[in-house]
Short mmCIF file of C-alpha atoms in Angstrom, two decimals:
data_model
loop_
_atom_site.label_atom_id
_atom_site.label_comp_id
_atom_site.label_asym_id
_atom_site.label_seq_id
_atom_site.Cartn_x
_atom_site.Cartn_y
_atom_site.Cartn_z
CA MET L 1 38.48 -42.05 -128.96
CA ASN L 2 34.74 -42.47 -128.38
CA GLU L 3 35.10 -46.16 -127.49
CA LEU L 4 37.83 -45.30 -125.06
CA LEU L 5 35.73 -42.58 -123.44
CA SER L 6 32.76 -44.87 -122.94
CA ALA L 7 35.03 -47.55 -121.45
CA LEU L 8 36.50 -44.94 -119.12
CA ALA L 9 33.04 -43.65 -118.20
CA ALA L 10 31.99 -47.21 -117.29
CA ALA L 11 35.05 -47.75 -115.11
CA PHE L 12 35.21 -44.28 -113.53
CA PRO L 13 31.61 -42.96 -113.51
CA ASP L 14 32.35 -40.38 -110.81
CA PHE L 15 34.47 -38.05 -112.90
CA ILE L 16 34.33 -39.15 -116.57
CA ASP L 17 31.54 -37.75 -118.70
CA ALA L 18 31.45 -39.51 -122.08
CA GLU L 19 28.66 -37.27 -123.41
CA THR L 20 30.44 -33.93 -123.16
CA PRO L 21 34.18 -34.70 -122.90
CA ASP L 22 36.48 -31.90 -121.85
CA PRO L 23 38.85 -31.21 -124.79
CA SER L 24 41.60 -30.43 -122.28
CA GLY L 25 41.35 -33.93 -120.83
CA PRO L 26 39.32 -35.11 -117.83
CA MET L 27 40.03 -33.91 -114.31
CA VAL L 28 40.95 -36.92 -112.16
CA PRO L 29 41.12 -36.95 -108.33
CA ALA L 30 44.63 -37.57 -107.00
CA SER L 31 43.45 -40.73 -105.23
CA GLN L 32 42.43 -42.26 -108.58
CA HIS L 33 45.56 -41.16 -110.49
CA ILE L 34 47.33 -44.55 -110.41
CA ALA L 35 44.17 -46.55 -111.11
CA PHE L 36 43.41 -44.31 -114.08
CA ALA L 37 46.91 -44.71 -115.53
CA THR L 38 46.82 -48.47 -115.02
CA PHE L 39 43.47 -48.67 -116.81
CA LEU L 40 44.87 -46.77 -119.80
CA LYS L 41 48.10 -48.76 -119.89
CA GLU L 42 46.13 -52.00 -120.08
CA ARG L 43 44.21 -50.57 -123.05
CA GLY L 44 47.28 -49.95 -125.19
CA PHE L 45 48.46 -46.56 -123.97
CA THR L 46 51.83 -48.05 -123.16
CA ARG L 47 54.09 -45.15 -124.13
CA ASP L 48 54.74 -42.51 -121.51
CA VAL L 49 54.89 -39.13 -123.28
CA THR L 50 55.15 -36.50 -120.58
CA VAL L 51 54.22 -35.14 -117.18
CA VAL L 52 53.49 -31.41 -117.04
CA GLY L 53 53.01 -29.39 -113.89
CA SER L 54 51.64 -25.87 -113.69
CA HIS L 55 51.12 -23.44 -110.84
CA TRP L 56 47.79 -21.73 -110.14
CA PRO L 57 48.20 -19.10 -107.43
CA ALA L 58 45.60 -18.56 -104.73
CA ALA L 59 42.77 -16.16 -105.48
CA ASP L 60 42.67 -14.88 -101.89
CA GLU L 61 44.79 -15.05 -98.75
CA ASP L 62 42.80 -17.89 -97.15
CA SER L 63 43.79 -20.58 -99.67
CA VAL L 64 47.26 -21.83 -100.62
CA GLY L 65 46.96 -22.10 -104.39
CA GLU L 66 46.96 -25.20 -106.56
CA TYR L 67 49.16 -27.33 -108.75
CA GLU L 68 47.81 -28.96 -111.88
CA VAL L 69 49.62 -32.06 -113.16
CA GLY L 70 48.86 -33.09 -116.72
CA THR L 71 49.89 -36.53 -117.93
CA VAL L 72 50.04 -37.59 -121.59
CA LEU L 73 50.15 -41.18 -122.83
CA ARG L 74 50.18 -42.53 -126.36
CA GLN L 75 49.47 -45.78 -128.22
CA PRO L 76 52.47 -46.94 -130.29
CA GLN L 77 50.48 -48.02 -133.35
CA PRO L 78 48.95 -46.58 -136.55
CA GLY L 79 46.22 -44.05 -135.89
CA SER L 80 47.76 -43.23 -132.55
CA PHE L 81 46.66 -40.16 -130.64
CA PRO L 82 47.82 -38.68 -127.36
CA PHE L 83 45.48 -39.05 -124.38
CA MET L 84 45.83 -36.63 -121.52
CA TRP L 85 44.25 -36.08 -118.15
CA ARG L 86 44.81 -33.66 -115.30
CA VAL L 87 45.09 -33.87 -111.54
CA ARG L 88 44.55 -30.80 -109.36
CA ILE L 89 45.88 -30.63 -105.84
CA ALA L 90 46.41 -27.99 -103.20
CA MET L 91 50.03 -26.85 -103.06
CA THR L 92 50.49 -28.61 -99.71
CA ASP L 93 49.33 -32.02 -101.06
CA THR L 94 51.14 -34.66 -103.09
CA VAL L 95 50.38 -36.50 -106.33
CA PRO L 96 51.18 -40.23 -106.36
CA THR L 97 54.12 -41.02 -108.63
CA LEU L 98 53.68 -42.98 -111.85
CA PHE L 99 57.19 -44.42 -111.57
CA PRO L 100 56.05 -48.02 -110.80
CA LEU L 101 54.04 -47.99 -114.05
CA PHE L 102 56.27 -45.92 -116.32
CA ALA L 103 60.02 -45.86 -115.84
CA GLY L 104 60.25 -42.61 -117.82
CA ALA L 105 58.23 -40.78 -115.15
CA ASP L 106 61.35 -40.77 -112.97
CA LEU L 107 63.14 -37.89 -114.67
CA GLN L 108 59.90 -36.26 -115.90
CA GLU L 109 58.55 -35.92 -112.36
CA ARG L 110 61.89 -34.78 -111.01
CA GLU L 111 61.92 -32.00 -113.61
CA GLN L 112 58.42 -30.87 -112.62
CA PHE L 113 59.37 -30.97 -108.94
CA ASP L 114 62.44 -28.89 -109.72
CA LEU L 115 60.89 -26.23 -111.92
CA VAL L 116 57.25 -26.11 -110.73
CA GLY L 117 57.48 -27.49 -107.21
CA VAL L 118 54.93 -30.31 -107.37
CA GLN L 119 55.53 -32.94 -104.67
CA PHE L 120 55.23 -36.50 -106.01
CA GLY L 121 54.41 -38.96 -103.24
CA ASP L 122 56.46 -42.20 -103.01
CA HIS L 123 58.88 -41.08 -105.73
CA PRO L 124 62.08 -43.06 -105.05
CA ASP L 125 64.51 -40.22 -105.71
CA LEU L 126 62.81 -36.81 -105.72
CA ARG L 127 65.70 -34.38 -106.23
CA ARG L 128 66.23 -31.33 -108.40
CA LEU L 129 67.06 -32.25 -111.99
CA MET L 130 68.01 -29.07 -113.87
CA LEU L 131 68.93 -26.55 -111.18
CA PRO L 132 71.70 -26.87 -108.56
CA GLU L 133 70.77 -28.67 -105.35
CA ASP L 134 70.96 -25.50 -103.23
CA TRP L 135 68.71 -23.42 -105.50
CA GLU L 136 65.93 -21.61 -103.66
CA GLY L 137 62.39 -21.55 -105.00
CA HIS L 138 60.77 -23.02 -108.07
CA PRO L 139 61.17 -20.86 -111.19
CA LEU L 140 57.87 -21.70 -112.86
CA HIS L 141 55.84 -20.40 -109.93
CA LYS L 142 53.74 -17.50 -111.13
CA ASP L 143 55.10 -15.31 -108.32
CA TYR L 144 58.73 -16.10 -109.21
CA ALA L 145 59.76 -13.17 -111.39
CA ILE L 146 62.52 -13.62 -113.96
CA ASP L 147 64.66 -11.17 -111.94
CA THR L 148 64.15 -12.95 -108.59
CA PRO L 149 67.49 -12.54 -106.79
CA HIS L 150 69.58 -15.67 -106.29
CA ALA L 151 73.27 -16.57 -106.24
CA PRO L 152 73.94 -16.38 -109.96
CA TRP L 153 77.01 -18.60 -110.23
CA ARG L 154 79.07 -21.01 -108.20
CA MET N 1 53.65 -54.43 -112.48
CA THR N 2 56.68 -55.16 -114.58
CA THR N 3 60.04 -56.50 -113.54
CA ARG N 4 62.82 -54.14 -114.48
CA PRO N 5 66.21 -53.39 -112.95
CA ASN N 6 66.22 -50.90 -110.10
CA PRO N 7 68.01 -47.70 -111.12
CA HIS N 8 68.03 -46.47 -107.51
CA LEU N 9 70.34 -49.15 -106.14
CA ASP N 10 71.33 -48.54 -102.52
CA ILE N 11 75.11 -48.23 -102.74
CA ASP N 12 75.59 -48.00 -98.95
CA ASN N 13 74.24 -51.52 -98.46
CA TYR N 14 76.03 -53.00 -101.47
CA ASP N 15 78.50 -55.87 -100.98
CA ALA N 16 80.99 -54.54 -98.40
CA ASP N 17 83.92 -56.50 -99.88
CA ALA N 18 83.40 -55.15 -103.39
CA ASP N 19 86.00 -52.92 -105.05
CA LEU N 20 83.72 -49.87 -105.28
CA MET N 21 84.54 -46.61 -106.96
CA ALA N 22 82.45 -43.59 -108.00
CA LEU N 23 83.54 -42.01 -111.27
CA ASN N 24 82.22 -38.76 -112.69
CA MET N 25 82.07 -38.85 -116.45
CA GLY N 26 81.74 -35.33 -117.77
CA PRO N 27 80.61 -32.57 -117.77
CA GLN N 28 83.29 -31.88 -120.36
CA HIS N 29 83.86 -35.32 -121.78
CA PRO N 30 84.20 -35.11 -125.59
CA SER N 31 81.58 -37.76 -126.22
CA THR N 32 78.81 -36.39 -124.00
CA HIS N 33 77.24 -34.43 -126.90
CA GLY N 34 76.96 -31.17 -125.04
CA VAL N 35 77.60 -30.79 -121.35
CA MET N 36 76.24 -33.44 -119.03
CA ARG N 37 77.60 -35.54 -116.21
CA ILE N 38 77.02 -39.21 -115.50
CA LYS N 39 78.01 -40.44 -112.07
CA LEU N 40 79.11 -44.05 -112.48
CA PHE N 41 79.35 -46.44 -109.54
CA LEU N 42 81.83 -49.14 -110.44
CA ASP N 43 82.48 -52.58 -109.02
CA GLY N 44 85.92 -53.20 -110.48
CA GLU N 45 85.31 -52.06 -114.02
CA VAL N 46 81.64 -53.05 -114.21
CA ILE N 47 78.98 -50.39 -113.78
CA ILE N 48 76.48 -51.21 -111.05
CA LYS N 49 74.66 -47.86 -110.99
CA ALA N 50 74.59 -44.83 -113.24
CA VAL N 51 73.04 -41.48 -112.31
CA PRO N 52 72.71 -38.81 -115.04
CA TYR N 53 73.06 -35.16 -114.00
CA PRO N 54 71.74 -32.87 -116.75
CA GLY N 55 71.13 -29.16 -116.33
CA TYR N 56 74.41 -27.60 -117.40
CA LEU N 57 72.70 -25.99 -120.41
CA HIS N 58 69.49 -24.97 -118.64
CA ARG N 59 68.40 -21.58 -119.99
CA GLY N 60 64.90 -21.33 -118.55
CA VAL N 61 63.17 -21.32 -121.91
CA GLU N 62 59.80 -22.38 -120.50
CA LYS N 63 59.82 -19.41 -118.11
CA LEU N 64 60.83 -17.11 -120.99
CA CYS N 65 57.97 -18.43 -123.13
CA GLU N 66 55.45 -17.34 -120.49
CA LYS N 67 56.55 -13.74 -121.09
CA LEU N 68 56.97 -13.89 -124.88
CA THR N 69 54.00 -14.03 -127.23
CA PHE N 70 53.32 -16.98 -129.54
CA VAL N 71 54.75 -15.02 -132.48
CA GLN N 72 57.96 -14.29 -130.59
CA ILE N 73 58.60 -17.87 -129.49
CA PHE N 74 59.79 -19.16 -132.90
CA PRO N 75 63.29 -17.61 -132.95
CA ILE N 76 64.25 -19.06 -129.56
CA VAL N 77 63.13 -22.65 -130.18
CA ASP N 78 65.87 -23.03 -132.80
CA LYS N 79 68.35 -23.22 -129.96
CA HIS N 80 66.96 -26.36 -128.28
CA ASP N 81 68.03 -29.19 -130.52
CA TYR N 82 70.94 -27.42 -132.15
CA VAL N 83 71.68 -30.37 -134.44
CA ALA N 84 68.28 -30.25 -136.15
CA PRO N 85 66.89 -26.73 -135.59
CA MET N 86 64.41 -26.85 -138.47
CA THR N 87 62.21 -29.49 -136.84
CA ASN N 88 62.05 -27.55 -133.55
CA GLU N 89 60.32 -24.69 -135.33
CA GLN N 90 58.05 -27.13 -137.14
CA ALA N 91 56.98 -28.75 -133.85
CA MET N 92 56.03 -25.32 -132.51
CA ALA N 93 54.28 -24.30 -135.74
CA VAL N 94 52.27 -27.53 -135.98
CA ALA N 95 51.27 -27.31 -132.31
CA PHE N 96 49.99 -23.74 -132.64
CA GLU N 97 48.25 -24.44 -135.95
CA ARG N 98 46.48 -27.58 -134.72
CA THR N 99 45.46 -25.85 -131.50
CA LEU N 100 43.93 -22.93 -133.37
CA GLY N 101 42.64 -24.96 -136.34
CA ILE N 102 44.66 -22.99 -138.90
CA GLU N 103 45.06 -24.52 -142.37
CA VAL N 104 48.49 -24.58 -143.97
CA PRO N 105 48.69 -24.23 -147.78
CA ARG N 106 49.76 -27.33 -149.67
CA ARG N 107 52.90 -25.64 -151.03
CA ALA N 108 54.11 -24.86 -147.49
CA ARG N 109 53.31 -28.38 -146.33
CA TYR N 110 55.41 -29.84 -149.17
CA LEU N 111 58.27 -27.46 -148.41
CA ARG N 112 58.12 -28.34 -144.70
CA THR N 113 58.21 -32.06 -145.48
CA ILE N 114 61.29 -31.64 -147.70
CA LEU N 115 62.99 -29.48 -145.05
CA ALA N 116 62.15 -32.01 -142.34
CA GLU N 117 63.64 -34.89 -144.31
CA LEU N 118 66.78 -32.94 -145.23
CA THR N 119 67.13 -32.07 -141.54
CA ARG N 120 66.78 -35.74 -140.69
CA ILE N 121 69.60 -36.58 -143.10
CA SER N 122 71.86 -33.84 -141.72
CA SER N 123 71.11 -34.80 -138.11
CA HIS N 124 71.79 -38.49 -138.73
CA LEU N 125 74.99 -37.53 -140.58
CA LEU N 126 76.30 -35.73 -137.51
CA TRP N 127 75.22 -38.65 -135.34
CA LEU N 128 76.99 -41.18 -137.57
CA GLY N 129 80.18 -39.13 -137.60
CA THR N 130 80.37 -38.66 -133.84
CA PHE N 131 79.20 -42.19 -133.05
CA THR N 132 81.91 -43.82 -135.14
CA LEU N 133 84.41 -41.36 -133.67
CA ASP N 134 83.30 -42.38 -130.17
CA ILE N 135 83.75 -46.08 -130.70
CA GLY N 136 86.64 -45.89 -133.16
CA GLY N 137 85.08 -48.35 -135.50
CA THR N 138 86.05 -47.26 -139.00
CA ILE N 139 89.32 -46.92 -140.85
CA GLY N 140 91.70 -44.36 -139.42
CA GLY N 141 90.38 -44.87 -135.88
CA GLY N 142 87.01 -43.35 -136.71
CA ALA N 143 87.99 -39.78 -137.56
CA SER N 144 87.83 -40.35 -141.31
CA MET N 145 84.12 -41.14 -141.12
CA MET N 146 83.52 -37.87 -139.29
CA MET N 147 85.23 -35.99 -142.15
CA TYR N 148 83.01 -37.73 -144.71
CA THR N 149 79.75 -37.06 -142.89
CA PHE N 150 80.58 -33.42 -142.22
CA ARG N 151 81.42 -32.98 -145.90
CA GLU N 152 77.87 -34.02 -146.82
CA ARG N 153 76.24 -32.16 -143.91
CA GLU N 154 77.84 -28.99 -145.24
CA LEU N 155 75.91 -29.39 -148.51
CA ILE N 156 72.60 -29.51 -146.64
CA LEU N 157 73.43 -26.50 -144.45
CA ASP N 158 74.41 -24.56 -147.60
CA CYS N 159 71.06 -25.46 -149.14
CA PHE N 160 69.23 -24.18 -146.01
CA GLU N 161 71.30 -21.01 -146.17
CA MET N 162 70.23 -20.50 -149.76
CA LEU N 163 66.57 -20.73 -148.70
CA THR N 164 66.54 -18.86 -145.40
CA GLY N 165 69.75 -16.83 -145.27
CA SER N 166 71.16 -18.55 -142.20
CA ARG N 167 72.79 -21.88 -141.56
CA PHE N 168 71.37 -22.69 -138.15
CA HIS N 169 68.86 -20.30 -136.66
CA TYR N 170 66.43 -20.11 -139.54
CA ASN N 171 63.22 -18.60 -138.13
CA THR N 172 61.59 -19.63 -141.40
CA HIS N 173 58.34 -21.08 -140.03
CA CYS N 174 55.46 -19.06 -138.74
CA VAL N 175 51.88 -19.82 -137.76
CA GLY N 176 50.06 -20.69 -140.99
CA GLY N 177 52.97 -21.29 -143.32
CA ASN N 178 56.54 -20.50 -144.23
CA ARG N 179 58.30 -17.19 -144.48
CA HIS N 180 60.89 -17.65 -147.24
CA GLU N 181 59.86 -18.23 -150.86
CA ILE N 182 61.75 -20.98 -152.71
CA PRO N 183 64.60 -19.24 -154.61
CA ASP N 184 65.52 -19.99 -158.24
CA GLY N 185 67.74 -23.01 -158.56
CA TRP N 186 66.99 -24.35 -155.06
CA VAL N 187 65.16 -27.40 -156.40
CA ALA N 188 68.19 -28.31 -158.51
CA VAL N 189 70.47 -27.98 -155.45
CA VAL N 190 68.23 -30.31 -153.43
CA LYS N 191 68.24 -32.81 -156.29
CA SER N 192 72.03 -32.76 -156.45
CA ILE N 193 72.23 -33.32 -152.66
CA VAL N 194 69.89 -36.28 -152.93
CA ALA N 195 71.92 -37.70 -155.81
CA THR N 196 75.13 -37.31 -153.78
CA MET N 197 73.62 -38.91 -150.68
CA LYS N 198 72.44 -41.86 -152.76
CA LEU N 199 76.05 -42.59 -153.62
CA ARG N 200 77.48 -41.87 -150.16
CA VAL N 201 75.18 -43.81 -147.83
CA PRO N 202 76.21 -47.22 -149.24
CA GLU N 203 79.82 -46.12 -148.68
CA TYR N 204 79.14 -45.35 -145.01
CA GLU N 205 77.40 -48.65 -144.64
CA GLN N 206 80.35 -50.45 -146.16
CA LEU N 207 82.74 -48.66 -143.81
CA CYS N 208 80.75 -49.56 -140.69
CA THR N 209 78.70 -52.72 -141.19
CA GLY N 210 81.61 -54.58 -142.72
CA ASN N 211 84.02 -53.52 -139.99
CA GLU N 212 84.78 -56.09 -137.34
CA ILE N 213 85.70 -53.59 -134.62
CA PHE N 214 82.50 -51.64 -135.21
CA ASN N 215 80.43 -54.81 -134.96
CA MET N 216 82.12 -56.05 -131.81
CA ARG N 217 81.71 -52.73 -130.04
CA SER N 218 78.06 -52.22 -130.95
CA GLN N 219 76.39 -55.63 -131.15
CA GLY N 220 74.77 -56.79 -127.92
CA VAL N 221 75.79 -53.59 -126.12
CA GLY N 222 73.20 -51.48 -124.31
CA VAL N 223 70.16 -53.66 -124.98
CA ILE N 224 66.83 -51.96 -124.20
CA SER N 225 63.87 -54.34 -124.31
CA ARG N 226 60.63 -53.50 -126.08
CA ASP N 227 58.56 -53.04 -122.92
CA LEU N 228 61.19 -50.97 -121.18
CA ALA N 229 61.59 -48.73 -124.23
CA LEU N 230 57.85 -48.00 -124.19
CA GLU N 231 57.74 -47.45 -120.42
CA LEU N 232 60.65 -45.06 -120.65
CA GLY N 233 58.79 -43.15 -123.35
CA LEU N 234 61.58 -43.52 -125.90
CA SER N 235 60.62 -42.41 -129.38
CA GLY N 236 62.07 -42.16 -132.83
CA PRO N 237 64.95 -44.42 -133.90
CA ASN N 238 65.66 -45.52 -130.31
CA LEU N 239 62.15 -46.91 -129.96
CA ARG N 240 62.11 -48.51 -133.41
CA ALA N 241 65.45 -50.20 -132.72
CA SER N 242 63.70 -52.02 -129.85
CA GLY N 243 61.18 -53.54 -132.23
CA VAL N 244 58.26 -51.12 -131.85
CA ASP N 245 56.73 -50.21 -135.21
CA HIS N 246 55.75 -46.63 -134.35
CA ASP N 247 56.48 -43.49 -136.31
CA LEU N 248 54.36 -40.35 -136.08
CA ARG N 249 55.05 -39.62 -139.76
CA ARG N 250 52.82 -42.59 -140.55
CA ASP N 251 50.75 -42.99 -137.36
CA GLN N 252 49.58 -39.39 -136.93
CA PRO N 253 50.61 -37.61 -140.14
CA PHE N 254 51.56 -33.96 -140.14
CA HIS N 255 52.87 -31.72 -142.99
CA ALA N 256 52.41 -33.63 -146.25
CA TYR N 257 53.18 -37.08 -144.89
CA ASP N 258 49.60 -38.20 -145.54
CA GLU N 259 50.41 -37.92 -149.27
CA VAL N 260 53.60 -40.00 -149.02
CA ASP N 261 53.89 -43.68 -148.27
CA VAL N 262 56.32 -43.74 -145.32
CA GLN N 263 58.10 -47.05 -144.87
CA VAL N 264 58.99 -47.29 -141.18
CA ALA N 265 62.40 -48.81 -140.46
CA VAL N 266 62.30 -51.24 -137.52
CA ALA N 267 65.08 -53.35 -136.02
CA GLN N 268 64.62 -56.03 -133.37
CA GLY N 269 67.93 -56.09 -131.49
CA GLY N 270 67.47 -53.13 -129.14
CA ASP N 271 71.26 -52.75 -128.95
CA CYS N 272 73.62 -50.08 -130.31
CA PHE N 273 73.89 -51.90 -133.63
CA ALA N 274 70.09 -51.95 -134.05
CA ARG N 275 69.94 -48.21 -133.45
CA TYR N 276 72.63 -47.79 -136.10
CA GLN N 277 70.68 -50.01 -138.53
CA VAL N 278 67.49 -47.99 -138.05
CA ARG N 279 69.24 -44.68 -138.71
CA ILE N 280 70.96 -46.00 -141.82
CA ALA N 281 67.60 -47.24 -143.11
CA GLU N 282 66.14 -43.79 -142.38
CA PHE N 283 68.78 -42.23 -144.66
CA TYR N 284 67.39 -44.23 -147.57
CA GLU N 285 63.79 -43.49 -146.56
CA SER N 286 64.43 -39.74 -146.31
CA ILE N 287 66.15 -39.74 -149.70
CA ARG N 288 63.14 -41.53 -151.18
CA ILE N 289 60.63 -39.11 -149.64
CA VAL N 290 62.54 -36.02 -150.82
CA GLU N 291 62.84 -37.50 -154.31
CA SER N 292 59.12 -38.20 -154.52
CA LEU N 293 58.18 -34.66 -153.43
CA ILE N 294 60.79 -32.36 -154.94
CA ASP N 295 59.39 -32.48 -158.48
CA ASN N 296 55.78 -32.01 -157.37
CA ILE N 297 55.89 -28.90 -155.18
CA PRO N 298 52.51 -27.30 -155.92
CA GLU N 299 52.13 -23.64 -156.87
CA GLY N 300 50.27 -21.25 -154.63
CA PRO N 301 50.75 -19.17 -151.50
CA LEU N 302 53.27 -20.14 -148.82
CA SER N 303 51.15 -18.94 -145.92
CA SER N 304 47.45 -18.93 -145.19
CA GLN N 305 47.78 -15.94 -142.87
CA ARG N 306 48.49 -12.30 -143.61
CA PRO N 307 51.96 -11.11 -142.61
CA VAL N 308 51.93 -10.50 -138.87
CA LYS N 309 51.97 -6.83 -137.98
CA SER N 310 51.42 -7.19 -134.23
CA THR N 311 53.09 -9.55 -131.80
CA LEU N 312 49.65 -10.12 -130.28
CA ALA N 313 48.26 -11.65 -133.50
CA VAL N 314 48.14 -15.28 -132.31
CA LYS N 315 46.08 -16.07 -129.22
CA VAL N 316 45.21 -19.30 -127.41
CA LYS N 317 42.45 -18.34 -124.99
CA THR N 318 41.84 -21.44 -122.86
CA GLY N 319 42.43 -25.13 -122.41
CA CYS N 320 45.30 -27.61 -122.44
CA HIS N 321 46.61 -28.81 -125.78
CA TYR N 322 49.26 -31.39 -126.64
CA HIS N 323 50.59 -31.94 -130.16
CA GLY N 324 53.72 -33.76 -131.24
CA ILE N 325 55.65 -34.35 -134.46
CA GLU N 326 58.39 -36.77 -135.41
CA THR N 327 61.82 -35.14 -135.42
CA PRO N 328 65.12 -36.93 -136.17
CA ARG N 329 65.28 -37.82 -132.46
CA GLY N 330 61.67 -38.83 -131.92
CA GLU N 331 58.44 -37.24 -130.79
CA LEU N 332 58.99 -33.56 -130.03
CA GLY N 333 55.79 -32.41 -128.39
CA THR N 334 54.43 -29.11 -127.18
CA TYR N 335 52.01 -28.87 -124.25
CA ILE N 336 50.23 -25.53 -124.19
CA ILE N 337 47.96 -24.10 -121.53
CA GLY N 338 46.23 -21.08 -123.00
CA GLY N 339 45.12 -17.84 -121.41
CA GLY N 340 48.38 -16.30 -120.25
CA ASP N 341 49.74 -12.77 -120.13
CA ASN N 342 49.44 -10.15 -122.91
CA LYS N 343 45.69 -10.78 -123.28
CA SER N 344 46.17 -14.52 -124.03
CA ALA N 345 48.86 -13.88 -126.65
CA SER N 346 51.36 -15.61 -124.35
CA PRO N 347 50.91 -19.17 -123.08
CA TYR N 348 50.01 -19.61 -119.41
CA ARG N 349 52.38 -22.57 -119.41
CA LEU N 350 54.31 -24.00 -122.34
CA LYS N 351 56.16 -27.26 -121.92
CA ILE N 352 58.47 -28.56 -124.59
CA VAL N 353 58.54 -32.36 -124.47
CA PRO N 354 62.00 -33.35 -125.70
CA PRO N 355 62.76 -36.87 -126.99
CA SER N 356 66.32 -36.52 -125.71
CA LEU N 357 65.19 -36.37 -122.06
CA HIS N 358 63.54 -39.77 -122.48
CA ALA N 359 66.73 -41.09 -124.08
CA MET N 360 68.64 -39.81 -121.03
CA SER N 361 66.31 -41.67 -118.68
CA ALA N 362 67.27 -44.89 -120.49
CA LEU N 363 70.89 -44.52 -119.36
CA PRO N 364 70.52 -45.92 -115.80
CA TYR N 365 69.00 -49.07 -117.32
CA ALA N 366 71.19 -49.51 -120.40
CA LEU N 367 74.56 -48.86 -118.74
CA VAL N 368 74.31 -51.31 -115.81
CA GLY N 369 76.42 -54.41 -116.32
CA HIS N 370 78.69 -52.90 -118.96
CA THR N 371 82.24 -51.66 -118.63
CA VAL N 372 83.34 -48.04 -118.69
CA SER N 373 84.47 -48.29 -122.31
CA ASP N 374 80.89 -49.11 -123.39
CA VAL N 375 79.47 -45.93 -121.87
CA VAL N 376 80.43 -43.79 -124.85
CA ALA N 377 79.01 -46.36 -127.27
CA ILE N 378 75.65 -46.52 -125.49
CA LEU N 379 75.41 -42.78 -124.90
CA GLY N 380 76.39 -42.10 -128.51
CA SER N 381 73.88 -44.56 -129.92
CA LEU N 382 70.99 -43.00 -127.95
CA ASP N 383 71.83 -39.63 -129.52
CA PRO N 384 70.62 -37.24 -126.80
CA ILE N 385 71.24 -33.55 -127.48
CA MET N 386 71.81 -31.66 -124.26
CA GLY N 387 70.41 -28.35 -125.49
CA GLU N 388 67.09 -30.13 -125.83
CA VAL N 389 67.28 -32.02 -122.53
CA ASP N 390 68.01 -28.91 -120.46
CA ARG N 391 66.17 -26.21 -122.41
#
């Protein structure tokens, strides 16, 4: 873990701090998302574990709120540990897709688009995965109450 | 950049003279293991594109978890992977315990390991029964194997009922340990199950491995290469059948696996037969692990925590945490963002990372080039459980 962090700090000095690592995983700018994943994949983190989106509503009326996209990769070998990092974007922006690097990101990102609403740029087939195509809204938004009205059956 | 087949083939610009047909398989096909739909694009009888449509069992569990507290989440996670409910609870318990740094007593860790391995046996039994039924590979057109495996699965469910009082929705794990004390005579029951399984597994193997139809329908069908399996994020037997020597029981031990020597079963073929070989080898491995632990269950408390009196007892204040354990289907992970409602006693966001969803994403790659009759074989061998995919 420490070796990996110092290698990351050498390659991405702008946002990786090897001295005091964030236990929740480093915050990576969206522009560096692909480069960061490529770097990790070349260092043995070849197994795509998951993509997790979460919604952070705006504190005041002037801003639009944020999405946070966490990505977890793992080394398929003894002593393996999951490595995760996060990307924060405004709700109007997009995160570049990891599909060219990890085939499993296809369905993972579609699920996060469906439930959370994160837009993944350049995704080849960004459709809803779980909910029907004509569903309105994204259920894991913090302002989407469990009793939000919608057509309940079809 | 790797070279892999394109799952998003443009059908509109496909060969105009081809004999194209779109075929919906499911949602109520008997071999879809739950309710799912695969849209197959056929050129003659050969599949050129396959699009999975999950979501028929979506129950919004992740949204529910944001309103429930950590203590209240355990009863509902039983319903995800309804073939192996015990390991769902364990994944949740291990994730919360590791996040909060809570120790689990050695007695509970031994009990959890035994329960996990028995669950693995019962889950693989159901898989073997339905898989051979799907491809009709054993005597009697396959149905006889299903009867045999369900006969043995019944023994394991009875043994869980003896411990927890229910056959499926146990709610026996909690943060810090287990809820139900081992009853008198339970150890003897487990020993008799293990002794029975030791006799039965070679019989299953004889029925399948020696059967020509079974071999022809599974060998060389649905090959997933090593690199593609990793990129897809496959885990568990599906990953090991593609030649990757990776098992969280050995590579990142949880429960009492650090005290057992886990022999990881690996096969090189990457086809349906390799996935069958890995699961059969895991039968023997699970039997061995249970045998080595059942006589040595240490004395002591079953939980390191006091009995919970308030639903607000467990709190994760801040941060993102990911922890995964090896279930019969692969790595079942839990991603927690702390600091939610009910004064941090609920997660801000809880994502369950199901191994079955990764197995589903292998379908567009594994199905292309095969005929319609191979779809059930490939789908069956990947062993996705729809309750877990949709949540």
